[in-house]
């Protein structure tokens, strides 16, 4: 039985990846940070799985800023694969917490690569890279596009990217960078703009909120569906040779377009509810990101299936249901067709680490 170790397992990507690996027969180990409150609600449904896949899921306490705890986790679990998804990943917050962001998004990668090197095991390593690396480089962006990071978060991710390349070339470690463009789902954190929009819309419809405050509405992003993207992570570690891959849909839509699509789905005009708040503007903005993922198409055999319109409707339907409001259902129907339960990972249950 293959064993995988996931950092950031309690997040959107980590929970979807855990589900995917368990469905493939893996034993999955995840790292969680000790905090005053548990944040394992996205994993609780796995423990209640009728097929008992939760028996193959184990959580361990560790911290990305503490090398000893990461090394201990690697040595104790002896994984065949490591998926490094954990970090302080909110770009706007990184301007307020640059050092902490650097520790969790940058230095943590070196700590894990060193743990792999010292273990002397043939562990395959996936690094969650980011489209933020490209900054203001012209779209579309591919693996050969110059990096131009425009935030402390992007700078930290650039350090992690080159650390993987260096350990791959210098120490022979199987280390691959997944340069993932924006990917969303009903499990997206509420501070990220896509989920902030759909949650606010649901609360407005429910009569509990009047306005939605946002920053730059003209920033364009390549929006994809998170469950499809975690499959790419797994595929990157199954190929014969480690490499770096851009993952995205090849389409670009602005925050304004996301708003329009979400509100018009319910027959509403976003202009009546949206307000601009300068506090949400970045000191240095990234204006346009659009992936050119032809390498992933050719070498990983992957192409996205969920469209931008369907993605928005999935998220609106899910948040309407969470708010206790009847949803139109087109998004939920798309989830059902894909075999994904929207409620999974969204209920306020908790799971304790071993």
mmCIF file of C-alpha atoms in Angstrom, residues 16-266:
data_model
loop_
_atom_site.group_PDB
_atom_site.id
_atom_site.type_symbol
_atom_site.label_atom_id
_atom_site.label_comp_id
_atom_site.label_asym_id
_atom_site.label_seq_id
_atom_site.Cartn_x
_atom_site.Cartn_y
_atom_site.Cartn_z
ATOM 1 C CA UNK A 16 -9.792 16.933 -2.041
ATOM 2 C CA UNK A 17 -6.356 15.349 -2.495
ATOM 3 C CA UNK A 18 -6.853 13.164 0.595
ATOM 4 C CA UNK A 19 -10.135 11.917 -0.865
ATOM 5 C CA UNK A 20 -8.518 11.189 -4.215
ATOM 6 C CA UNK A 21 -5.591 9.263 -2.724
ATOM 7 C CA UNK A 22 -7.836 7.264 -0.411
ATOM 8 C CA UNK A 23 -9.982 6.306 -3.409
ATOM 9 C CA UNK A 24 -6.798 4.964 -5.031
ATOM 10 C CA UNK A 25 -5.997 2.783 -2.018
ATOM 11 C CA UNK A 26 -3.357 4.982 -0.363
ATOM 12 C CA UNK A 27 -2.660 5.275 3.320
ATOM 13 C CA UNK A 28 -2.778 9.038 3.889
ATOM 14 C CA UNK A 29 -0.972 11.015 6.588
ATOM 15 C CA UNK A 30 -1.662 14.688 7.060
ATOM 16 C CA UNK A 31 0.059 17.392 9.080
ATOM 17 C CA UNK A 32 -2.003 19.759 11.197
ATOM 18 C CA UNK A 33 -0.839 22.746 13.206
ATOM 19 C CA UNK A 34 -1.705 22.850 16.903
ATOM 20 C CA UNK A 35 -4.094 25.750 17.442
ATOM 21 C CA UNK A 36 -6.692 26.884 19.950
ATOM 22 C CA UNK A 37 -9.445 25.723 17.603
ATOM 23 C CA UNK A 38 -9.641 22.656 15.382
ATOM 24 C CA UNK A 39 -9.839 23.252 11.633
ATOM 25 C CA UNK A 40 -10.483 19.724 10.413
ATOM 26 C CA UNK A 41 -14.102 20.078 9.273
ATOM 27 C CA UNK A 42 -13.157 19.452 5.635
ATOM 28 C CA UNK A 43 -11.929 15.977 6.630
ATOM 29 C CA UNK A 44 -14.629 14.892 9.085
ATOM 30 C CA UNK A 45 -16.768 13.214 6.427
ATOM 31 C CA UNK A 46 -13.917 10.873 5.520
ATOM 32 C CA UNK A 47 -13.984 9.367 9.000
ATOM 33 C CA UNK A 48 -17.709 8.744 8.571
ATOM 34 C CA UNK A 49 -17.216 7.103 5.162
ATOM 35 C CA UNK A 50 -19.229 3.876 4.888
ATOM 36 C CA UNK A 51 -16.278 2.162 3.211
ATOM 37 C CA UNK A 52 -14.122 2.997 6.284
ATOM 38 C CA UNK A 53 -11.503 4.888 4.279
ATOM 39 C CA UNK A 54 -11.045 7.023 7.369
ATOM 40 C CA UNK A 55 -9.074 4.132 8.886
ATOM 41 C CA UNK A 56 -6.366 4.887 6.333
ATOM 42 C CA UNK A 57 -6.274 8.596 7.203
ATOM 43 C CA UNK A 58 -3.967 9.712 10.006
ATOM 44 C CA UNK A 59 -3.298 13.237 11.258
ATOM 45 C CA UNK A 60 -0.125 14.346 13.031
ATOM 46 C CA UNK A 61 0.868 17.586 14.723
ATOM 47 C CA UNK A 62 3.677 19.529 13.088
ATOM 48 C CA UNK A 63 4.501 23.107 12.138
ATOM 49 C CA UNK A 64 5.896 24.367 8.853
ATOM 50 C CA UNK A 65 8.152 26.798 10.741
ATOM 51 C CA UNK A 66 9.776 24.032 12.801
ATOM 52 C CA UNK A 67 12.168 21.802 10.879
ATOM 53 C CA UNK A 68 12.430 19.163 13.609
ATOM 54 C CA UNK A 69 8.691 18.429 13.539
ATOM 55 C CA UNK A 70 8.705 18.123 9.748
ATOM 56 C CA UNK A 71 11.730 15.816 9.743
ATOM 57 C CA UNK A 72 10.126 13.683 12.438
ATOM 58 C CA UNK A 73 6.923 13.429 10.408
ATOM 59 C CA UNK A 74 8.819 12.326 7.297
ATOM 60 C CA UNK A 75 10.864 9.738 9.180
ATOM 61 C CA UNK A 76 7.915 8.401 11.210
ATOM 62 C CA UNK A 77 5.485 8.032 8.316
ATOM 63 C CA UNK A 78 8.047 6.889 5.704
ATOM 64 C CA UNK A 79 5.903 8.117 2.800
ATOM 65 C CA UNK A 80 6.332 7.191 -0.835
ATOM 66 C CA UNK A 81 4.984 10.617 -1.843
ATOM 67 C CA UNK A 82 4.870 14.036 -0.167
ATOM 68 C CA UNK A 83 2.447 16.731 -1.275
ATOM 69 C CA UNK A 84 3.473 20.100 0.115
ATOM 70 C CA UNK A 85 0.332 22.248 0.024
ATOM 71 C CA UNK A 86 0.613 24.080 3.344
ATOM 72 C CA UNK A 87 1.468 27.792 3.567
ATOM 73 C CA UNK A 88 0.119 31.198 4.491
ATOM 74 C CA UNK A 89 -1.484 31.433 1.066
ATOM 75 C CA UNK A 90 -3.492 34.648 1.086
ATOM 76 C CA UNK A 91 -1.708 37.129 -1.193
ATOM 77 C CA UNK A 92 -3.112 40.304 0.366
ATOM 78 C CA UNK A 93 -2.282 39.067 3.884
ATOM 79 C CA UNK A 94 1.306 38.403 2.812
ATOM 80 C CA UNK A 95 1.898 42.157 2.598
ATOM 81 C CA UNK A 96 0.980 42.413 6.288
ATOM 82 C CA UNK A 97 2.836 39.246 7.344
ATOM 83 C CA UNK A 98 5.814 38.965 4.963
ATOM 84 C CA UNK A 99 8.179 37.123 7.332
ATOM 85 C CA UNK A 100 5.632 34.505 8.379
ATOM 86 C CA UNK A 101 4.617 34.036 4.754
ATOM 87 C CA UNK A 102 8.281 33.543 3.836
ATOM 88 C CA UNK A 103 8.692 30.924 6.570
ATOM 89 C CA UNK A 104 5.590 28.914 5.646
ATOM 90 C CA UNK A 105 5.551 29.318 1.867
ATOM 91 C CA UNK A 106 9.300 29.398 1.240
ATOM 92 C CA UNK A 107 11.535 27.986 3.972
ATOM 93 C CA UNK A 108 9.166 25.111 4.729
ATOM 94 C CA UNK A 109 9.996 23.659 1.321
ATOM 95 C CA UNK A 110 13.704 23.579 2.128
ATOM 96 C CA UNK A 111 12.936 21.926 5.462
ATOM 97 C CA UNK A 112 10.978 19.154 3.771
ATOM 98 C CA UNK A 113 13.516 18.662 0.991
ATOM 99 C CA UNK A 114 16.260 18.379 3.588
ATOM 100 C CA UNK A 115 14.187 15.812 5.478
ATOM 101 C CA UNK A 116 13.855 13.795 2.269
ATOM 102 C CA UNK A 117 17.587 14.066 1.580
ATOM 103 C CA UNK A 118 18.490 12.917 5.093
ATOM 104 C CA UNK A 119 15.989 10.041 5.017
ATOM 105 C CA UNK A 120 17.808 8.546 2.005
ATOM 106 C CA UNK A 121 14.463 7.219 0.759
ATOM 107 C CA UNK A 122 13.227 7.532 -2.853
ATOM 108 C CA UNK A 123 10.390 9.871 -1.835
ATOM 109 C CA UNK A 124 8.577 11.757 -4.582
ATOM 110 C CA UNK A 125 7.872 15.398 -3.715
ATOM 111 C CA UNK A 126 5.172 17.719 -5.027
ATOM 112 C CA UNK A 127 5.558 21.453 -4.442
ATOM 113 C CA UNK A 128 2.416 23.598 -4.657
ATOM 114 C CA UNK A 129 3.688 26.445 -6.754
ATOM 115 C CA UNK A 130 1.521 29.361 -7.880
ATOM 116 C CA UNK A 131 0.564 31.444 -10.886
ATOM 117 C CA UNK A 132 1.425 34.468 -8.713
ATOM 118 C CA UNK A 133 5.038 33.764 -9.711
ATOM 119 C CA UNK A 134 4.332 35.397 -13.061
ATOM 120 C CA UNK A 135 3.200 38.725 -11.653
ATOM 121 C CA UNK A 136 2.983 41.214 -14.510
ATOM 122 C CA UNK A 137 4.512 38.968 -17.185
ATOM 123 C CA UNK A 138 2.365 38.977 -20.321
ATOM 124 C CA UNK A 139 -0.350 36.336 -20.635
ATOM 125 C CA UNK A 140 -0.656 33.541 -21.522
ATOM 126 C CA UNK A 141 1.894 32.132 -19.099
ATOM 127 C CA UNK A 142 3.653 28.795 -19.632
ATOM 128 C CA UNK A 143 6.585 26.988 -18.026
ATOM 129 C CA UNK A 144 8.983 29.173 -20.046
ATOM 130 C CA UNK A 145 7.403 32.536 -19.159
ATOM 131 C CA UNK A 146 9.694 34.756 -17.022
ATOM 132 C CA UNK A 147 8.759 35.037 -13.352
ATOM 133 C CA UNK A 148 7.929 38.522 -12.026
ATOM 134 C CA UNK A 149 6.635 38.087 -8.435
ATOM 135 C CA UNK A 150 4.606 41.038 -7.124
ATOM 136 C CA UNK A 151 3.945 40.107 -3.487
ATOM 137 C CA UNK A 152 5.749 38.591 -0.483
ATOM 138 C CA UNK A 153 3.720 35.443 -1.090
ATOM 139 C CA UNK A 154 4.899 35.179 -4.695
ATOM 140 C CA UNK A 155 8.494 35.874 -3.664
ATOM 141 C CA UNK A 156 8.339 33.067 -1.094
ATOM 142 C CA UNK A 157 6.860 30.712 -3.684
ATOM 143 C CA UNK A 158 9.645 31.626 -6.090
ATOM 144 C CA UNK A 159 12.207 30.592 -3.463
ATOM 145 C CA UNK A 160 10.369 27.279 -3.036
ATOM 146 C CA UNK A 161 10.190 26.747 -6.807
ATOM 147 C CA UNK A 162 13.941 27.097 -7.278
ATOM 148 C CA UNK A 163 14.623 25.010 -4.179
ATOM 149 C CA UNK A 164 12.815 22.112 -5.871
ATOM 150 C CA UNK A 165 14.766 22.574 -9.075
ATOM 151 C CA UNK A 166 18.041 22.735 -7.122
ATOM 152 C CA UNK A 167 17.388 19.596 -5.060
ATOM 153 C CA UNK A 168 16.205 17.773 -8.176
ATOM 154 C CA UNK A 169 19.345 18.622 -10.106
ATOM 155 C CA UNK A 170 21.817 18.640 -7.220
ATOM 156 C CA UNK A 171 20.642 15.730 -5.079
ATOM 157 C CA UNK A 172 18.617 13.614 -7.513
ATOM 158 C CA UNK A 173 15.390 14.050 -5.542
ATOM 159 C CA UNK A 174 12.156 13.544 -7.462
ATOM 160 C CA UNK A 175 10.736 17.040 -6.923
ATOM 161 C CA UNK A 176 8.087 18.583 -9.162
ATOM 162 C CA UNK A 177 6.534 22.051 -9.141
ATOM 163 C CA UNK A 178 2.857 22.342 -9.947
ATOM 164 C CA UNK A 179 2.273 25.936 -11.090
ATOM 165 C CA UNK A 180 -1.459 25.979 -10.478
ATOM 166 C CA UNK A 181 -3.599 28.900 -11.547
ATOM 167 C CA UNK A 182 -6.651 29.910 -9.485
ATOM 168 C CA UNK A 183 -8.798 26.931 -8.577
ATOM 169 C CA UNK A 184 -11.990 27.215 -6.577
ATOM 170 C CA UNK A 185 -14.762 25.135 -5.023
ATOM 171 C CA UNK A 186 -17.369 25.203 -2.238
ATOM 172 C CA UNK A 187 -14.486 24.362 0.130
ATOM 173 C CA UNK A 188 -12.545 27.517 -0.740
ATOM 174 C CA UNK A 189 -11.688 29.627 2.315
ATOM 175 C CA UNK A 190 -14.110 32.521 2.976
ATOM 176 C CA UNK A 191 -11.394 35.187 2.678
ATOM 177 C CA UNK A 192 -10.621 34.343 -0.963
ATOM 178 C CA UNK A 193 -12.487 36.533 -3.432
ATOM 179 C CA UNK A 194 -14.439 33.787 -5.230
ATOM 180 C CA UNK A 195 -15.896 32.340 -2.024
ATOM 181 C CA UNK A 196 -16.293 35.799 -0.509
ATOM 182 C CA UNK A 197 -18.564 36.656 -3.439
ATOM 183 C CA UNK A 198 -20.711 33.524 -3.322
ATOM 184 C CA UNK A 199 -21.062 33.555 0.466
ATOM 185 C CA UNK A 200 -22.048 37.228 0.454
ATOM 186 C CA UNK A 201 -24.539 36.643 -2.350
ATOM 187 C CA UNK A 202 -26.176 33.861 -0.346
ATOM 188 C CA UNK A 203 -26.369 36.061 2.755
ATOM 189 C CA UNK A 204 -27.851 38.931 0.710
ATOM 190 C CA UNK A 205 -30.536 36.617 -0.673
ATOM 191 C CA UNK A 206 -31.231 35.368 2.859
ATOM 192 C CA UNK A 207 -31.684 38.958 4.023
ATOM 193 C CA UNK A 208 -28.798 38.896 6.481
ATOM 194 C CA UNK A 209 -26.373 41.114 4.532
ATOM 195 C CA UNK A 210 -26.816 44.284 2.479
ATOM 196 C CA UNK A 211 -23.459 44.942 0.801
ATOM 197 C CA UNK A 212 -20.292 43.232 -0.397
ATOM 198 C CA UNK A 213 -16.973 45.086 -0.085
ATOM 199 C CA UNK A 214 -14.212 44.207 -2.562
ATOM 200 C CA UNK A 215 -10.978 45.616 -4.014
ATOM 201 C CA UNK A 216 -9.862 45.494 -7.650
ATOM 202 C CA UNK A 217 -12.721 44.239 -9.823
ATOM 203 C CA UNK A 218 -10.703 44.345 -13.032
ATOM 204 C CA UNK A 219 -8.020 41.807 -12.052
ATOM 205 C CA UNK A 220 -8.246 38.859 -14.436
ATOM 206 C CA UNK A 221 -7.631 35.289 -13.383
ATOM 207 C CA UNK A 222 -7.711 31.800 -14.868
ATOM 208 C CA UNK A 223 -10.390 30.119 -12.705
ATOM 209 C CA UNK A 224 -10.613 26.316 -12.503
ATOM 210 C CA UNK A 225 -12.286 23.657 -10.361
ATOM 211 C CA UNK A 226 -10.145 22.445 -7.444
ATOM 212 C CA UNK A 227 -11.025 18.700 -7.511
ATOM 213 C CA UNK A 228 -9.744 18.535 -11.098
ATOM 214 C CA UNK A 229 -6.501 20.235 -10.137
ATOM 215 C CA UNK A 230 -5.589 17.858 -7.293
ATOM 216 C CA UNK A 231 -5.720 15.037 -9.838
ATOM 217 C CA UNK A 232 -2.903 16.829 -11.647
ATOM 218 C CA UNK A 233 -0.844 16.854 -8.445
ATOM 219 C CA UNK A 234 -1.129 13.087 -8.260
ATOM 220 C CA UNK A 235 -0.361 12.641 -11.962
ATOM 221 C CA UNK A 236 2.820 14.702 -11.640
ATOM 222 C CA UNK A 237 4.226 12.167 -9.183
ATOM 223 C CA UNK A 238 3.308 9.154 -11.347
ATOM 224 C CA UNK A 239 5.384 10.065 -14.408
ATOM 225 C CA UNK A 240 8.844 8.622 -14.884
ATOM 226 C CA UNK A 241 10.775 11.883 -14.573
ATOM 227 C CA UNK A 242 10.179 14.843 -12.242
ATOM 228 C CA UNK A 243 9.248 18.053 -14.027
ATOM 229 C CA UNK A 244 7.398 21.363 -13.629
ATOM 230 C CA UNK A 245 3.902 21.897 -15.011
ATOM 231 C CA UNK A 246 1.518 24.801 -15.519
ATOM 232 C CA UNK A 247 -2.098 23.870 -14.731
ATOM 233 C CA UNK A 248 -5.027 26.036 -15.819
ATOM 234 C CA UNK A 249 -8.011 26.333 -18.137
ATOM 235 C CA UNK A 250 -6.536 28.704 -20.711
ATOM 236 C CA UNK A 251 -9.372 31.193 -20.135
ATOM 237 C CA UNK A 252 -9.195 34.471 -18.233
ATOM 238 C CA UNK A 253 -12.092 36.208 -16.484
ATOM 239 C CA UNK A 254 -12.125 39.296 -14.277
ATOM 240 C CA UNK A 255 -13.469 39.545 -10.742
ATOM 241 C CA UNK A 256 -16.193 41.715 -12.269
ATOM 242 C CA UNK A 257 -17.134 38.878 -14.623
ATOM 243 C CA UNK A 258 -17.277 36.469 -11.671
ATOM 244 C CA UNK A 259 -19.620 38.880 -9.873
ATOM 245 C CA UNK A 260 -21.806 39.310 -12.948
ATOM 246 C CA UNK A 261 -22.062 35.565 -13.545
ATOM 247 C CA UNK A 262 -22.906 34.839 -9.892
ATOM 248 C CA UNK A 263 -25.520 37.562 -9.415
ATOM 249 C CA UNK A 264 -27.179 37.162 -12.814
ATOM 250 C CA UNK A 265 -27.561 33.432 -12.135
ATOM 251 C CA UNK A 266 -30.117 34.572 -9.542
#
